[in-house]
């Protein structure tokens, strides 16, 4: 087993080797096509990050999250599609190898992987997805392989999270990292709103009709920052605002006044970015998640103050004399759905497909709904049908049997998070745990109106929270 000094020497040697190779390569590639140059530069940087991920899987864990959030920027700059999934799979495999051969990972873990109820439900869900390979309602198994590949990616990430979060120190590090990354995304989103989309972003959207339809609404651009689309951006902005608000209610001895000012700044930029994203589902996530937190912490004076201020702000936005802002108008439609024709159309579509749900207990098969169905199962009864709901997609593709498993799994996740909160005594620990519960609850409620948990960015965050939730059920080191 390599010592820490030996690992550092290997890293230094590999970086020197990569630099020696990169200098002539960059000089040569710069004279070629701009798109090809972008791909090569990205490959060189990715190779360096991959080496780090293999040697130190804990560092690689955070690199993986950052790359997953920002990988769409070079894609837009190159004006071409980059195989993002392949990049993510490579990082995960390297992290997994690093975790397997890491000295600390060989120490006996106190997580009961074979008896933990939540993990057992996860194993049952995994087995059910594997059985879907034989679903006779699918026209092609190509979509099944794509789906399983993405699921295995999330599955591995969940277990790596459990290994990384071995102490409260690691959990603190995760939340600091996530708030920094989320705030950077929020600031970039605010910049996009202030100066408009950059030329390469406008060009990329213009050449992609599907992107254009989701970004441009009523002549106004929905902001997406450096993430995949406005929906993913809005969901993560709501999550960041919830966590920062929860931490803001901490006592002075836990979170100092300067840090509270910083949290207040984070909340403001997240709320602005959330509004600019134009994601109505994310608008609903914010009060839903904070409602759970307020109900659990009504005994806390700071919580009551935060609840009063939040309620006053919501009422002012919903019923105040503000009629010229497109952002506020769209925000209001999220809570006054009866006035929105698109929401009424979604309800009609859901009622129309109900007979199919009742007659197909195992569903129509994975990747048969919506645009995925058109691509992988053309001619299928569900192809082209837009579910606009994570739960509706689950019941259509996996049947009501699969939906029951999904609901049990989501319930167990919330149950674990709330139970962890009441079993802790440290104030900061309790706030982080109830913040996790609030975010998870908000995402799972948002699943009713949108596939919030199925987006790449939100699924990474949700699986990270689930991994922390499972890990904190067992004894953790309390060192800070």
PDB file of N, CA and C in Angstrom, residues 216-298:
ATOM      1  N   UNK A 216     -36.641  29.849 -24.131  1.00  0.00           N
ATOM      2  CA  UNK A 216     -37.343  31.058 -24.549  1.00  0.00           C
ATOM      3  C   UNK A 216     -38.844  30.898 -24.329  1.00  0.00           C
ATOM      4  N   UNK A 217     -39.400  31.718 -23.453  1.00  0.00           N
ATOM      5  CA  UNK A 217     -40.841  31.708 -23.171  1.00  0.00           C
ATOM      6  C   UNK A 217     -41.355  33.144 -23.240  1.00  0.00           C
ATOM      7  N   UNK A 218     -42.310  33.356 -24.136  1.00  0.00           N
ATOM      8  CA  UNK A 218     -42.920  34.668 -24.318  1.00  0.00           C
ATOM      9  C   UNK A 218     -41.873  35.744 -24.579  1.00  0.00           C
ATOM     10  N   UNK A 219     -40.897  35.395 -25.399  1.00  0.00           N
ATOM     11  CA  UNK A 219     -39.863  36.345 -25.784  1.00  0.00           C
ATOM     12  C   UNK A 219     -38.839  36.646 -24.717  1.00  0.00           C
ATOM     13  N   UNK A 220     -38.865  35.884 -23.640  1.00  0.00           N
ATOM     14  CA  UNK A 220     -37.944  36.117 -22.517  1.00  0.00           C
ATOM     15  C   UNK A 220     -37.142  34.855 -22.248  1.00  0.00           C
ATOM     16  N   UNK A 221     -35.856  35.021 -22.018  1.00  0.00           N
ATOM     17  CA  UNK A 221     -34.984  33.868 -21.783  1.00  0.00           C
ATOM     18  C   UNK A 221     -35.032  33.447 -20.325  1.00  0.00           C
ATOM     19  N   UNK A 222     -35.245  32.163 -20.098  1.00  0.00           N
ATOM     20  CA  UNK A 222     -35.115  31.611 -18.754  1.00  0.00           C
ATOM     21  C   UNK A 222     -33.636  31.333 -18.495  1.00  0.00           C
ATOM     22  N   UNK A 223     -33.173  31.702 -17.318  1.00  0.00           N
ATOM     23  CA  UNK A 223     -31.753  31.612 -17.004  1.00  0.00           C
ATOM     24  C   UNK A 223     -31.395  30.189 -16.557  1.00  0.00           C
ATOM     25  N   UNK A 224     -30.232  29.712 -17.002  1.00  0.00           N
ATOM     26  CA  UNK A 224     -29.807  28.346 -16.665  1.00  0.00           C
ATOM     27  C   UNK A 224     -28.402  28.272 -16.092  1.00  0.00           C
ATOM     28  N   UNK A 225     -27.691  29.417 -15.987  1.00  0.00           N
ATOM     29  CA  UNK A 225     -26.336  29.446 -15.430  1.00  0.00           C
ATOM     30  C   UNK A 225     -25.434  28.493 -16.214  1.00  0.00           C
ATOM     31  N   UNK A 226     -24.573  27.724 -15.523  1.00  0.00           N
ATOM     32  CA  UNK A 226     -23.713  26.782 -16.232  1.00  0.00           C
ATOM     33  C   UNK A 226     -24.245  25.353 -16.141  1.00  0.00           C
ATOM     34  N   UNK A 227     -25.535  25.216 -15.867  1.00  0.00           N
ATOM     35  CA  UNK A 227     -26.134  23.884 -15.770  1.00  0.00           C
ATOM     36  C   UNK A 227     -26.851  23.500 -17.061  1.00  0.00           C
ATOM     37  N   UNK A 228     -27.463  22.329 -17.073  1.00  0.00           N
ATOM     38  CA  UNK A 228     -28.011  21.780 -18.306  1.00  0.00           C
ATOM     39  C   UNK A 228     -29.167  22.599 -18.848  1.00  0.00           C
ATOM     40  N   UNK A 229     -30.098  22.996 -17.984  1.00  0.00           N
ATOM     41  CA  UNK A 229     -31.282  23.720 -18.431  1.00  0.00           C
ATOM     42  C   UNK A 229     -31.873  24.506 -17.269  1.00  0.00           C
ATOM     43  N   UNK A 230     -32.854  25.369 -17.533  1.00  0.00           N
ATOM     44  CA  UNK A 230     -33.443  26.171 -16.461  1.00  0.00           C
ATOM     45  C   UNK A 230     -34.106  25.339 -15.365  1.00  0.00           C
ATOM     46  N   UNK A 231     -34.672  24.177 -15.727  1.00  0.00           N
ATOM     47  CA  UNK A 231     -35.340  23.343 -14.724  1.00  0.00           C
ATOM     48  C   UNK A 231     -34.351  22.850 -13.676  1.00  0.00           C
ATOM     49  N   UNK A 232     -33.222  22.298 -14.133  1.00  0.00           N
ATOM     50  CA  UNK A 232     -32.206  21.814 -13.196  1.00  0.00           C
ATOM     51  C   UNK A 232     -31.654  22.960 -12.360  1.00  0.00           C
ATOM     52  N   UNK A 233     -31.441  24.095 -12.989  1.00  0.00           N
ATOM     53  CA  UNK A 233     -30.914  25.267 -12.281  1.00  0.00           C
ATOM     54  C   UNK A 233     -31.895  25.734 -11.209  1.00  0.00           C
ATOM     55  N   UNK A 234     -33.177  25.827 -11.554  1.00  0.00           N
ATOM     56  CA  UNK A 234     -34.179  26.279 -10.601  1.00  0.00           C
ATOM     57  C   UNK A 234     -34.312  25.352  -9.407  1.00  0.00           C
ATOM     58  N   UNK A 235     -34.308  24.044  -9.655  1.00  0.00           N
ATOM     59  CA  UNK A 235     -34.438  23.067  -8.575  1.00  0.00           C
ATOM     60  C   UNK A 235     -33.279  23.200  -7.587  1.00  0.00           C
ATOM     61  N   UNK A 236     -32.062  23.328  -8.096  1.00  0.00           N
ATOM     62  CA  UNK A 236     -30.901  23.426  -7.209  1.00  0.00           C
ATOM     63  C   UNK A 236     -30.845  24.770  -6.496  1.00  0.00           C
ATOM     64  N   UNK A 237     -31.353  25.816  -7.117  1.00  0.00           N
ATOM     65  CA  UNK A 237     -31.411  27.107  -6.426  1.00  0.00           C
ATOM     66  C   UNK A 237     -32.383  27.036  -5.248  1.00  0.00           C
ATOM     67  N   UNK A 238     -33.505  26.359  -5.427  1.00  0.00           N
ATOM     68  CA  UNK A 238     -34.452  26.184  -4.321  1.00  0.00           C
ATOM     69  C   UNK A 238     -33.818  25.379  -3.194  1.00  0.00           C
ATOM     70  N   UNK A 239     -33.079  24.326  -3.552  1.00  0.00           N
ATOM     71  CA  UNK A 239     -32.412  23.502  -2.531  1.00  0.00           C
ATOM     72  C   UNK A 239     -31.384  24.316  -1.750  1.00  0.00           C
ATOM     73  N   UNK A 240     -30.574  25.110  -2.455  1.00  0.00           N
ATOM     74  CA  UNK A 240     -29.577  25.931  -1.785  1.00  0.00           C
ATOM     75  C   UNK A 240     -30.200  26.968  -0.871  1.00  0.00           C
ATOM     76  N   UNK A 241     -31.306  27.577  -1.307  1.00  0.00           N
ATOM     77  CA  UNK A 241     -31.986  28.577  -0.481  1.00  0.00           C
ATOM     78  C   UNK A 241     -32.556  27.951   0.786  1.00  0.00           C
ATOM     79  N   UNK A 242     -33.078  26.728   0.678  1.00  0.00           N
ATOM     80  CA  UNK A 242     -33.638  26.033   1.845  1.00  0.00           C
ATOM     81  C   UNK A 242     -32.541  25.758   2.872  1.00  0.00           C
ATOM     82  N   UNK A 243     -31.419  25.202   2.434  1.00  0.00           N
ATOM     83  CA  UNK A 243     -30.333  24.858   3.357  1.00  0.00           C
ATOM     84  C   UNK A 243     -29.766  26.109   4.020  1.00  0.00           C
ATOM     85  N   UNK A 244     -29.551  27.168   3.237  1.00  0.00           N
ATOM     86  CA  UNK A 244     -29.002  28.397   3.800  1.00  0.00           C
ATOM     87  C   UNK A 244     -29.969  29.023   4.807  1.00  0.00           C
ATOM     88  N   UNK A 245     -31.280  28.955   4.525  1.00  0.00           N
ATOM     89  CA  UNK A 245     -32.273  29.497   5.457  1.00  0.00           C
ATOM     90  C   UNK A 245     -32.288  28.716   6.763  1.00  0.00           C
ATOM     91  N   UNK A 246     -32.183  27.405   6.658  1.00  0.00           N
ATOM     92  CA  UNK A 246     -32.143  26.567   7.861  1.00  0.00           C
ATOM     93  C   UNK A 246     -30.930  26.925   8.722  1.00  0.00           C
ATOM     94  N   UNK A 247     -29.772  27.063   8.110  1.00  0.00           N
ATOM     95  CA  UNK A 247     -28.555  27.398   8.858  1.00  0.00           C
ATOM     96  C   UNK A 247     -28.619  28.803   9.442  1.00  0.00           C
ATOM     97  N   UNK A 248     -29.357  29.697   8.793  1.00  0.00           N
ATOM     98  CA  UNK A 248     -29.467  31.066   9.278  1.00  0.00           C
ATOM     99  C   UNK A 248     -30.179  31.150  10.629  1.00  0.00           C
ATOM    100  N   UNK A 249     -30.996  30.150  10.943  1.00  0.00           N
ATOM    101  CA  UNK A 249     -31.743  30.163  12.209  1.00  0.00           C
ATOM    102  C   UNK A 249     -30.923  29.637  13.381  1.00  0.00           C
ATOM    103  N   UNK A 250     -29.677  29.284  13.156  1.00  0.00           N
ATOM    104  CA  UNK A 250     -28.829  28.759  14.231  1.00  0.00           C
ATOM    105  C   UNK A 250     -28.549  29.838  15.265  1.00  0.00           C
ATOM    106  N   UNK A 251     -28.204  29.429  16.447  1.00  0.00           N
ATOM    107  CA  UNK A 251     -27.865  30.375  17.508  1.00  0.00           C
ATOM    108  C   UNK A 251     -26.514  31.024  17.225  1.00  0.00           C
ATOM    109  N   UNK A 252     -26.235  32.104  17.950  1.00  0.00           N
ATOM    110  CA  UNK A 252     -25.017  32.876  17.724  1.00  0.00           C
ATOM    111  C   UNK A 252     -23.767  32.058  18.017  1.00  0.00           C
ATOM    112  N   UNK A 253     -23.837  31.145  18.976  1.00  0.00           N
ATOM    113  CA  UNK A 253     -22.652  30.362  19.332  1.00  0.00           C
ATOM    114  C   UNK A 253     -22.321  29.304  18.295  1.00  0.00           C
ATOM    115  N   UNK A 254     -23.288  28.937  17.470  1.00  0.00           N
ATOM    116  CA  UNK A 254     -23.068  27.922  16.431  1.00  0.00           C
ATOM    117  C   UNK A 254     -22.676  28.570  15.112  1.00  0.00           C
ATOM    118  N   UNK A 255     -23.397  29.594  14.730  1.00  0.00           N
ATOM    119  CA  UNK A 255     -23.098  30.340  13.500  1.00  0.00           C
ATOM    120  C   UNK A 255     -22.903  31.803  13.885  1.00  0.00           C
ATOM    121  N   UNK A 256     -21.691  32.302  13.730  1.00  0.00           N
ATOM    122  CA  UNK A 256     -21.376  33.665  14.143  1.00  0.00           C
ATOM    123  C   UNK A 256     -22.098  34.693  13.275  1.00  0.00           C
ATOM    124  N   UNK A 257     -22.117  35.935  13.741  1.00  0.00           N
ATOM    125  CA  UNK A 257     -22.818  36.999  13.018  1.00  0.00           C
ATOM    126  C   UNK A 257     -22.246  37.229  11.610  1.00  0.00           C
ATOM    127  N   UNK A 258     -20.919  37.273  11.433  1.00  0.00           N
ATOM    128  CA  UNK A 258     -20.393  37.432  10.062  1.00  0.00           C
ATOM    129  C   UNK A 258     -20.820  36.298   9.135  1.00  0.00           C
ATOM    130  N   UNK A 259     -20.852  35.076   9.667  1.00  0.00           N
ATOM    131  CA  UNK A 259     -21.293  33.954   8.848  1.00  0.00           C
ATOM    132  C   UNK A 259     -22.785  34.056   8.512  1.00  0.00           C
ATOM    133  N   UNK A 260     -23.570  34.627   9.430  1.00  0.00           N
ATOM    134  CA  UNK A 260     -24.994  34.818   9.149  1.00  0.00           C
ATOM    135  C   UNK A 260     -25.194  35.863   8.050  1.00  0.00           C
ATOM    136  N   UNK A 261     -24.360  36.888   8.038  1.00  0.00           N
ATOM    137  CA  UNK A 261     -24.424  37.868   6.950  1.00  0.00           C
ATOM    138  C   UNK A 261     -24.107  37.203   5.617  1.00  0.00           C
ATOM    139  N   UNK A 262     -23.114  36.302   5.636  1.00  0.00           N
ATOM    140  CA  UNK A 262     -22.764  35.567   4.423  1.00  0.00           C
ATOM    141  C   UNK A 262     -23.927  34.675   3.987  1.00  0.00           C
ATOM    142  N   UNK A 263     -24.569  34.004   4.953  1.00  0.00           N
ATOM    143  CA  UNK A 263     -25.724  33.161   4.627  1.00  0.00           C
ATOM    144  C   UNK A 263     -26.871  34.002   4.069  1.00  0.00           C
ATOM    145  N   UNK A 264     -27.061  35.190   4.607  1.00  0.00           N
ATOM    146  CA  UNK A 264     -28.110  36.074   4.105  1.00  0.00           C
ATOM    147  C   UNK A 264     -27.828  36.469   2.654  1.00  0.00           C
ATOM    148  N   UNK A 265     -26.573  36.753   2.352  1.00  0.00           N
ATOM    149  CA  UNK A 265     -26.189  37.054   0.962  1.00  0.00           C
ATOM    150  C   UNK A 265     -26.457  35.853   0.054  1.00  0.00           C
ATOM    151  N   UNK A 266     -26.096  34.662   0.533  1.00  0.00           N
ATOM    152  CA  UNK A 266     -26.328  33.438  -0.244  1.00  0.00           C
ATOM    153  C   UNK A 266     -27.814  33.251  -0.527  1.00  0.00           C
ATOM    154  N   UNK A 267     -28.647  33.488   0.478  1.00  0.00           N
ATOM    155  CA  UNK A 267     -30.094  33.334   0.303  1.00  0.00           C
ATOM    156  C   UNK A 267     -30.615  34.312  -0.747  1.00  0.00           C
ATOM    157  N   UNK A 268     -30.164  35.557  -0.680  1.00  0.00           N
ATOM    158  CA  UNK A 268     -30.647  36.583  -1.617  1.00  0.00           C
ATOM    159  C   UNK A 268     -30.297  36.222  -3.061  1.00  0.00           C
ATOM    160  N   UNK A 269     -29.038  35.838  -3.310  1.00  0.00           N
ATOM    161  CA  UNK A 269     -28.652  35.524  -4.691  1.00  0.00           C
ATOM    162  C   UNK A 269     -29.334  34.250  -5.169  1.00  0.00           C
ATOM    163  N   UNK A 270     -29.568  33.296  -4.271  1.00  0.00           N
ATOM    164  CA  UNK A 270     -30.282  32.085  -4.660  1.00  0.00           C
ATOM    165  C   UNK A 270     -31.737  32.393  -5.024  1.00  0.00           C
ATOM    166  N   UNK A 271     -32.366  33.263  -4.239  1.00  0.00           N
ATOM    167  CA  UNK A 271     -33.760  33.611  -4.529  1.00  0.00           C
ATOM    168  C   UNK A 271     -33.869  34.388  -5.837  1.00  0.00           C
ATOM    169  N   UNK A 272     -32.928  35.286  -6.091  1.00  0.00           N
ATOM    170  CA  UNK A 272     -32.932  36.012  -7.359  1.00  0.00           C
ATOM    171  C   UNK A 272     -32.744  35.049  -8.523  1.00  0.00           C
ATOM    172  N   UNK A 273     -31.768  34.157  -8.400  1.00  0.00           N
ATOM    173  CA  UNK A 273     -31.514  33.190  -9.469  1.00  0.00           C
ATOM    174  C   UNK A 273     -32.704  32.257  -9.660  1.00  0.00           C
ATOM    175  N   UNK A 274     -33.330  31.873  -8.553  1.00  0.00           N
ATOM    176  CA  UNK A 274     -34.522  31.026  -8.635  1.00  0.00           C
ATOM    177  C   UNK A 274     -35.620  31.716  -9.434  1.00  0.00           C
ATOM    178  N   UNK A 275     -35.824  32.998  -9.163  1.00  0.00           N
ATOM    179  CA  UNK A 275     -36.830  33.734  -9.913  1.00  0.00           C
ATOM    180  C   UNK A 275     -36.491  33.846 -11.387  1.00  0.00           C
ATOM    181  N   UNK A 276     -35.222  34.097 -11.703  1.00  0.00           N
ATOM    182  CA  UNK A 276     -34.808  34.253 -13.096  1.00  0.00           C
ATOM    183  C   UNK A 276     -34.883  32.936 -13.873  1.00  0.00           C
ATOM    184  N   UNK A 277     -34.827  31.796 -13.177  1.00  0.00           N
ATOM    185  CA  UNK A 277     -34.874  30.498 -13.871  1.00  0.00           C
ATOM    186  C   UNK A 277     -36.242  30.236 -14.496  1.00  0.00           C
ATOM    187  N   UNK A 278     -37.286  30.852 -13.939  1.00  0.00           N
ATOM    188  CA  UNK A 278     -38.627  30.656 -14.479  1.00  0.00           C
ATOM    189  C   UNK A 278     -39.172  29.256 -14.273  1.00  0.00           C
ATOM    190  N   UNK A 279     -38.636  28.527 -13.290  1.00  0.00           N
ATOM    191  CA  UNK A 279     -39.065  27.147 -13.021  1.00  0.00           C
ATOM    192  C   UNK A 279     -40.147  27.152 -11.949  1.00  0.00           C
ATOM    193  N   UNK A 280     -41.404  27.008 -12.369  1.00  0.00           N
ATOM    194  CA  UNK A 280     -42.513  27.115 -11.429  1.00  0.00           C
ATOM    195  C   UNK A 280     -42.491  26.016 -10.374  1.00  0.00           C
ATOM    196  N   UNK A 281     -42.054  24.820 -10.761  1.00  0.00           N
ATOM    197  CA  UNK A 281     -41.970  23.732  -9.784  1.00  0.00           C
ATOM    198  C   UNK A 281     -41.001  24.091  -8.667  1.00  0.00           C
ATOM    199  N   UNK A 282     -39.881  24.726  -9.017  1.00  0.00           N
ATOM    200  CA  UNK A 282     -38.899  25.130  -8.012  1.00  0.00           C
ATOM    201  C   UNK A 282     -39.464  26.222  -7.113  1.00  0.00           C
ATOM    202  N   UNK A 283     -40.350  27.078  -7.660  1.00  0.00           N
ATOM    203  CA  UNK A 283     -40.991  28.087  -6.816  1.00  0.00           C
ATOM    204  C   UNK A 283     -41.784  27.429  -5.688  1.00  0.00           C
ATOM    205  N   UNK A 284     -42.456  26.335  -6.014  1.00  0.00           N
ATOM    206  CA  UNK A 284     -43.267  25.629  -5.019  1.00  0.00           C
ATOM    207  C   UNK A 284     -42.384  24.885  -4.022  1.00  0.00           C
ATOM    208  N   UNK A 285     -41.224  24.411  -4.484  1.00  0.00           N
ATOM    209  CA  UNK A 285     -40.324  23.660  -3.608  1.00  0.00           C
ATOM    210  C   UNK A 285     -39.915  24.461  -2.387  1.00  0.00           C
ATOM    211  N   UNK A 286     -39.688  25.762  -2.585  1.00  0.00           N
ATOM    212  CA  UNK A 286     -39.166  26.596  -1.496  1.00  0.00           C
ATOM    213  C   UNK A 286     -40.106  26.629  -0.289  1.00  0.00           C
ATOM    214  N   UNK A 287     -41.382  27.009  -0.426  1.00  0.00           N
ATOM    215  CA  UNK A 287     -42.258  27.008   0.759  1.00  0.00           C
ATOM    216  C   UNK A 287     -42.552  25.611   1.284  1.00  0.00           C
ATOM    217  N   UNK A 288     -42.600  24.610   0.397  1.00  0.00           N
ATOM    218  CA  UNK A 288     -42.874  23.237   0.839  1.00  0.00           C
ATOM    219  C   UNK A 288     -41.751  22.729   1.735  1.00  0.00           C
ATOM    220  N   UNK A 289     -40.494  22.916   1.297  1.00  0.00           N
ATOM    221  CA  UNK A 289     -39.370  22.457   2.095  1.00  0.00           C
ATOM    222  C   UNK A 289     -39.250  23.198   3.413  1.00  0.00           C
ATOM    223  N   UNK A 290     -39.433  24.528   3.371  1.00  0.00           N
ATOM    224  CA  UNK A 290     -39.326  25.311   4.597  1.00  0.00           C
ATOM    225  C   UNK A 290     -40.486  25.046   5.546  1.00  0.00           C
ATOM    226  N   UNK A 291     -41.649  24.655   5.004  1.00  0.00           N
ATOM    227  CA  UNK A 291     -42.786  24.335   5.865  1.00  0.00           C
ATOM    228  C   UNK A 291     -42.452  23.177   6.794  1.00  0.00           C
ATOM    229  N   UNK A 292     -41.806  22.133   6.252  1.00  0.00           N
ATOM    230  CA  UNK A 292     -41.400  20.999   7.083  1.00  0.00           C
ATOM    231  C   UNK A 292     -40.441  21.453   8.171  1.00  0.00           C
ATOM    232  N   UNK A 293     -39.488  22.285   7.805  1.00  0.00           N
ATOM    233  CA  UNK A 293     -38.522  22.792   8.784  1.00  0.00           C
ATOM    234  C   UNK A 293     -39.210  23.635   9.851  1.00  0.00           C
ATOM    235  N   UNK A 294     -40.112  24.521   9.449  1.00  0.00           N
ATOM    236  CA  UNK A 294     -40.802  25.387  10.416  1.00  0.00           C
ATOM    237  C   UNK A 294     -41.647  24.566  11.390  1.00  0.00           C
ATOM    238  N   UNK A 295     -42.329  23.538  10.889  1.00  0.00           N
ATOM    239  CA  UNK A 295     -43.182  22.723  11.749  1.00  0.00           C
ATOM    240  C   UNK A 295     -42.378  21.983  12.807  1.00  0.00           C
ATOM    241  N   UNK A 296     -41.200  21.516  12.424  1.00  0.00           N
ATOM    242  CA  UNK A 296     -40.372  20.753  13.360  1.00  0.00           C
ATOM    243  C   UNK A 296     -39.705  21.667  14.384  1.00  0.00           C
ATOM    244  N   UNK A 297     -39.447  22.930  14.008  1.00  0.00           N
ATOM    245  CA  UNK A 297     -38.669  23.836  14.871  1.00  0.00           C
ATOM    246  C   UNK A 297     -39.477  25.008  15.405  1.00  0.00           C
ATOM    247  N   UNK A 298     -40.765  24.845  15.609  1.00  0.00           N
ATOM    248  CA  UNK A 298     -41.590  25.946  16.097  1.00  0.00           C
ATOM    249  C   UNK A 298     -41.194  26.405  17.502  1.00  0.00           C
TER     250      UNK A 298
END
